mmCIF file of C-alpha atoms in Angstrom:
data_model
loop_
_atom_site.group_PDB
_atom_site.id
_atom_site.type_symbol
_atom_site.label_atom_id
_atom_site.label_comp_id
_atom_site.label_asym_id
_atom_site.label_seq_id
_atom_site.Cartn_x
_atom_site.Cartn_y
_atom_site.Cartn_z
ATOM 1 C CA MET A 1 13.728 -22.170 3.817
ATOM 2 C CA ALA A 2 13.531 -23.482 7.370
ATOM 3 C CA ASN A 3 17.219 -24.360 7.496
ATOM 4 C CA GLN A 4 18.454 -20.991 6.257
ATOM 5 C CA ARG A 5 19.250 -19.380 9.592
ATOM 6 C CA GLY A 6 21.188 -16.156 9.303
ATOM 7 C CA ARG A 7 22.334 -13.159 11.227
ATOM 8 C CA PRO A 8 19.638 -11.396 13.293
ATOM 9 C CA MET A 9 19.718 -8.324 11.050
ATOM 10 C CA LYS A 10 18.837 -10.552 8.101
ATOM 11 C CA ALA A 11 15.989 -12.281 9.931
ATOM 12 C CA ARG A 12 13.472 -9.411 9.897
ATOM 13 C CA PRO A 13 12.734 -9.295 6.136
ATOM 14 C CA ARG A 14 12.562 -13.112 6.044
ATOM 15 C CA ILE A 15 10.093 -13.105 8.921
ATOM 16 C CA LEU A 16 7.962 -10.448 7.241
ATOM 17 C CA GLN A 17 7.952 -12.299 3.926
ATOM 18 C CA ALA A 18 7.030 -15.566 5.629
ATOM 19 C CA ALA A 19 4.327 -13.814 7.650
ATOM 20 C CA CYS A 20 2.799 -12.252 4.523
ATOM 21 C CA ASP A 21 2.717 -15.585 2.733
ATOM 22 C CA LEU A 22 1.366 -17.569 5.681
ATOM 23 C CA PHE A 23 -1.258 -15.046 6.746
ATOM 24 C CA LEU A 24 -2.575 -15.173 3.181
ATOM 25 C CA GLU A 25 -2.466 -18.967 3.053
ATOM 26 C CA GLN A 26 -3.684 -19.855 6.543
ATOM 27 C CA GLY A 27 -5.326 -16.726 7.891
ATOM 28 C CA LEU A 28 -5.062 -15.501 11.444
ATOM 29 C CA ASP A 29 -4.791 -19.019 12.860
ATOM 30 C CA VAL A 30 -1.225 -19.487 11.637
ATOM 31 C CA SER A 31 1.142 -19.987 14.557
ATOM 32 C CA LEU A 32 4.217 -17.930 15.296
ATOM 33 C CA ASP A 33 6.214 -21.170 15.400
ATOM 34 C CA THR A 34 5.188 -21.877 11.810
ATOM 35 C CA ILE A 35 6.125 -18.357 10.714
ATOM 36 C CA ALA A 36 9.503 -18.588 12.466
ATOM 37 C CA ALA A 37 10.244 -22.010 10.974
ATOM 38 C CA THR A 38 9.279 -20.871 7.470
ATOM 39 C CA ALA A 39 11.530 -17.829 7.868
ATOM 40 C CA GLY A 40 14.414 -20.076 8.909
ATOM 41 C CA THR A 41 14.695 -18.544 12.343
ATOM 42 C CA SER A 42 13.556 -19.148 15.921
ATOM 43 C CA ARG A 43 10.563 -18.015 17.943
ATOM 44 C CA PRO A 44 12.812 -15.975 20.325
ATOM 45 C CA THR A 45 14.323 -14.192 17.325
ATOM 46 C CA LEU A 46 10.847 -13.494 15.966
ATOM 47 C CA TYR A 47 9.821 -11.994 19.310
ATOM 48 C CA SER A 48 12.992 -9.916 19.459
ATOM 49 C CA HIS A 49 11.907 -8.203 16.239
ATOM 50 C CA PHE A 50 8.161 -8.217 16.969
ATOM 51 C CA PRO A 51 7.666 -8.118 20.739
ATOM 52 C CA GLY A 52 3.951 -7.497 20.288
ATOM 53 C CA GLY A 53 3.501 -11.001 18.927
ATOM 54 C CA LYS A 54 1.128 -11.911 16.136
ATOM 55 C CA ASP A 55 -0.829 -8.653 16.183
ATOM 56 C CA SER A 56 2.335 -6.589 15.863
ATOM 57 C CA LEU A 57 3.597 -8.873 13.129
ATOM 58 C CA LEU A 58 0.355 -8.545 11.159
ATOM 59 C CA VAL A 59 0.581 -4.743 11.201
ATOM 60 C CA GLU A 60 4.240 -4.796 10.199
ATOM 61 C CA ALA A 61 3.548 -7.340 7.467
ATOM 62 C CA PHE A 62 0.869 -5.039 6.041
ATOM 63 C CA SER A 63 3.420 -2.223 5.843
ATOM 64 C CA PHE A 64 5.924 -4.645 4.286
ATOM 65 C CA LEU A 65 3.339 -5.595 1.670
ATOM 66 C CA ASN A 66 2.654 -1.942 0.874
ATOM 67 C CA ALA A 67 6.376 -1.234 0.512
ATOM 68 C CA ARG A 68 6.420 -3.485 -2.553
ATOM 69 C CA MET A 69 4.673 -0.700 -4.419
ATOM 70 C CA GLN A 70 7.504 1.782 -3.922
ATOM 71 C CA PRO A 71 10.010 0.649 -6.617
ATOM 72 C CA SER A 72 7.335 0.752 -9.334
ATOM 73 C CA LEU A 73 6.156 4.117 -8.093
ATOM 74 C CA ARG A 74 9.650 5.631 -8.069
ATOM 75 C CA GLN A 75 10.390 4.333 -11.564
ATOM 76 C CA MET A 76 7.090 5.635 -12.890
ATOM 77 C CA MET A 77 7.743 9.074 -11.400
ATOM 78 C CA ALA A 78 11.217 9.201 -12.916
ATOM 79 C CA ASP A 79 9.897 8.205 -16.341
ATOM 80 C CA ASN A 80 7.100 10.808 -16.330
ATOM 81 C CA ALA A 81 8.632 13.669 -14.369
ATOM 82 C CA ASP A 82 7.636 16.342 -16.919
ATOM 83 C CA ASP A 83 4.333 14.898 -18.133
ATOM 84 C CA LEU A 84 1.580 15.398 -15.555
ATOM 85 C CA PRO A 85 -1.177 13.497 -17.425
ATOM 86 C CA ALA A 86 1.122 10.478 -17.824
ATOM 87 C CA LEU A 87 2.271 10.864 -14.228
ATOM 88 C CA LEU A 88 -1.294 10.819 -12.901
ATOM 89 C CA LEU A 89 -2.209 7.820 -15.043
ATOM 90 C CA GLY A 90 0.932 6.107 -13.796
ATOM 91 C CA PHE A 91 -0.033 6.788 -10.191
ATOM 92 C CA ALA A 92 -3.481 5.389 -10.887
ATOM 93 C CA LYS A 93 -2.116 2.212 -12.448
ATOM 94 C CA VAL A 94 0.415 1.506 -9.696
ATOM 95 C CA VAL A 95 -2.035 2.215 -6.868
ATOM 96 C CA GLN A 96 -4.946 0.342 -8.423
ATOM 97 C CA GLU A 97 -2.873 -2.715 -9.322
ATOM 98 C CA HIS A 98 -1.526 -2.868 -5.792
ATOM 99 C CA PHE A 99 -4.628 -2.262 -3.703
ATOM 100 C CA TYR A 100 -7.055 -4.145 -5.933
ATOM 101 C CA ALA A 101 -4.786 -7.204 -6.149
ATOM 102 C CA PRO A 102 -6.515 -10.274 -4.646
ATOM 103 C CA ALA A 103 -3.688 -10.853 -2.170
ATOM 104 C CA HIS A 104 -3.845 -7.283 -0.902
ATOM 105 C CA ILE A 105 -7.634 -7.357 -0.621
ATOM 106 C CA HIS A 106 -7.425 -10.582 1.397
ATOM 107 C CA PHE A 107 -4.729 -9.164 3.646
ATOM 108 C CA GLN A 108 -6.762 -6.032 4.326
ATOM 109 C CA ARG A 109 -9.727 -8.198 5.331
ATOM 110 C CA LEU A 110 -7.518 -9.988 7.863
ATOM 111 C CA LEU A 111 -6.279 -6.678 9.203
ATOM 112 C CA ILE A 112 -9.823 -5.313 9.519
ATOM 113 C CA GLN A 113 -10.822 -8.420 11.506
ATOM 114 C CA VAL A 114 -8.044 -7.789 13.997
ATOM 115 C CA LEU A 115 -8.677 -4.043 14.219
ATOM 116 C CA VAL A 116 -12.361 -4.620 14.967
ATOM 117 C CA GLN A 117 -11.387 -6.882 17.870
ATOM 118 C CA LYS A 118 -8.450 -4.744 19.013
ATOM 119 C CA PRO A 119 -9.013 -1.125 17.954
ATOM 120 C CA GLU A 120 -5.996 -0.004 19.972
ATOM 121 C CA LEU A 121 -3.810 -1.482 17.239
ATOM 122 C CA TYR A 122 -4.977 1.236 14.870
ATOM 123 C CA ALA A 123 -2.703 3.696 16.647
ATOM 124 C CA THR A 124 0.225 1.422 15.789
ATOM 125 C CA LEU A 125 -0.916 1.126 12.183
ATOM 126 C CA LYS A 126 -1.136 4.908 11.789
ATOM 127 C CA GLN A 127 2.527 5.163 12.769
ATOM 128 C CA ARG A 128 3.570 3.029 9.799
ATOM 129 C CA PRO A 129 4.870 4.855 6.676
ATOM 130 C CA THR A 130 1.620 4.372 4.764
ATOM 131 C CA GLY A 131 1.440 7.932 3.422
ATOM 132 C CA ARG A 132 4.412 7.752 1.077
ATOM 133 C CA VAL A 133 2.260 7.560 -2.054
ATOM 134 C CA LEU A 134 0.226 10.558 -0.965
ATOM 135 C CA GLN A 135 3.324 12.534 -0.037
ATOM 136 C CA ALA A 136 5.063 11.752 -3.320
ATOM 137 C CA LEU A 137 2.083 12.952 -5.330
ATOM 138 C CA ALA A 138 1.619 16.063 -3.185
ATOM 139 C CA GLU A 139 5.269 17.009 -3.626
ATOM 140 C CA ARG A 140 5.065 16.616 -7.385
ATOM 141 C CA LEU A 141 1.877 18.705 -7.539
ATOM 142 C CA THR A 142 3.613 21.386 -5.479
ATOM 143 C CA GLN A 143 6.397 21.464 -8.072
ATOM 144 C CA TYR A 144 3.899 21.851 -10.910
ATOM 145 C CA GLN A 145 2.154 24.632 -9.005
ATOM 146 C CA ALA A 146 5.469 26.450 -8.490
ATOM 147 C CA GLN A 147 6.001 26.264 -12.258
ATOM 148 C CA GLY A 148 2.586 27.817 -12.847
ATOM 149 C CA ARG A 149 1.313 24.730 -14.666
ATOM 150 C CA VAL A 150 -1.557 23.968 -12.277
ATOM 151 C CA GLN A 151 -3.672 26.081 -9.954
ATOM 152 C CA LEU A 152 -4.186 24.452 -6.561
ATOM 153 C CA ASP A 153 -5.378 25.714 -3.205
ATOM 154 C CA ASN A 154 -3.817 22.856 -1.253
ATOM 155 C CA PRO A 155 -1.588 20.284 -3.035
ATOM 156 C CA GLN A 156 -1.803 17.835 -0.121
ATOM 157 C CA LEU A 157 -5.585 17.943 -0.116
ATOM 158 C CA GLN A 158 -5.772 17.745 -3.903
ATOM 159 C CA ALA A 159 -3.461 14.712 -3.904
ATOM 160 C CA THR A 160 -5.721 13.087 -1.307
ATOM 161 C CA ALA A 161 -8.787 13.777 -3.443
ATOM 162 C CA PHE A 162 -7.133 12.343 -6.561
ATOM 163 C CA LEU A 163 -6.043 9.130 -4.827
ATOM 164 C CA GLY A 164 -9.541 8.713 -3.449
ATOM 165 C CA ALA A 165 -10.989 9.155 -6.927
ATOM 166 C CA ILE A 166 -8.777 6.538 -8.569
ATOM 167 C CA MET A 167 -9.531 3.994 -5.829
ATOM 168 C CA GLY A 168 -13.177 4.719 -6.388
ATOM 169 C CA TYR A 169 -16.555 3.776 -5.051
ATOM 170 C CA PRO A 170 -16.095 0.038 -5.896
ATOM 171 C CA PHE A 171 -13.270 -0.561 -3.406
ATOM 172 C CA PRO A 172 -15.401 -1.349 -0.315
ATOM 173 C CA GLY A 173 -17.375 -3.795 -2.432
ATOM 174 C CA ALA A 174 -14.158 -5.460 -3.547
ATOM 175 C CA LEU A 175 -13.175 -5.913 0.103
ATOM 176 C CA ILE A 176 -16.520 -7.507 0.883
ATOM 177 C CA ASP A 177 -16.721 -9.699 -2.217
ATOM 178 C CA GLN A 178 -12.993 -10.531 -2.294
ATOM 179 C CA GLN A 179 -13.220 -10.167 -6.053
ATOM 180 C CA PRO A 180 -10.800 -8.038 -8.098
ATOM 181 C CA LEU A 181 -12.375 -5.345 -10.202
ATOM 182 C CA ASP A 182 -12.231 -5.701 -13.978
ATOM 183 C CA ARG A 183 -9.094 -4.052 -15.374
ATOM 184 C CA ASP A 184 -11.082 -2.191 -18.005
ATOM 185 C CA VAL A 185 -13.288 -0.690 -15.304
ATOM 186 C CA LEU A 186 -10.242 0.427 -13.320
ATOM 187 C CA GLU A 187 -8.615 1.901 -16.411
ATOM 188 C CA SER A 188 -11.765 3.822 -17.293
ATOM 189 C CA LEU A 189 -11.982 5.088 -13.722
ATOM 190 C CA ALA A 190 -8.360 6.252 -13.883
ATOM 191 C CA HIS A 191 -8.794 8.078 -17.192
ATOM 192 C CA SER A 192 -11.970 9.749 -15.981
ATOM 193 C CA ALA A 193 -10.287 10.919 -12.765
ATOM 194 C CA VAL A 194 -7.214 12.226 -14.588
ATOM 195 C CA THR A 195 -9.289 14.145 -17.143
ATOM 196 C CA SER A 196 -11.506 15.667 -14.455
ATOM 197 C CA PHE A 197 -8.667 16.716 -12.189
ATOM 198 C CA LEU A 198 -6.561 18.205 -14.978
ATOM 199 C CA ILE A 199 -9.502 20.391 -15.954
ATOM 200 C CA ALA A 200 -10.187 21.356 -12.344
ATOM 201 C CA TRP A 201 -6.517 22.187 -11.783
ATOM 202 C CA ARG A 202 -6.333 24.213 -15.033
ATOM 203 C CA TYR A 203 -3.360 22.250 -16.227
ATOM 204 C CA GLN A 204 -1.189 23.978 -18.830
#
């Protein structure tokens, strides 16, 4: 890939993809020169897109990694627009498969290392579009509430509670152990959360 130099506007996604791959392979010690070379671009071009250097690139790469979830999420929502139980199970599957994936767990550990050393970066991370999953679910719950099919006090808060439930108590342990959770356990957790929330929301 190192010889595939392109227009500057094309360089950013290549840099982010290379950064994701190399951070996972080599950790935080990977050099910006290596990332630039793998992306088929130059160090000055890398800095033009990520003037904050490696720290900025790590945060942006995390957002880039999370964005991979969006196509599956949009397709799932389109397929289950009128079936809330299936929609909630679909949300659970997409979110669990993404965040419990070994690569994502490893990347989050790297990010935590950097944030512990440089907590000021958290402000930058909070500006990234990380709430799209939450917002999508909250909007859909608002639609169901308007139709009289669920009874909610606060769709945004209820969406937050549901996403927390499907991620579950085991997630911090998975980050520490760097071990993916058994799929059957995740599926059982998802079904339990969906059943409980549908009852609590008085789904009709």
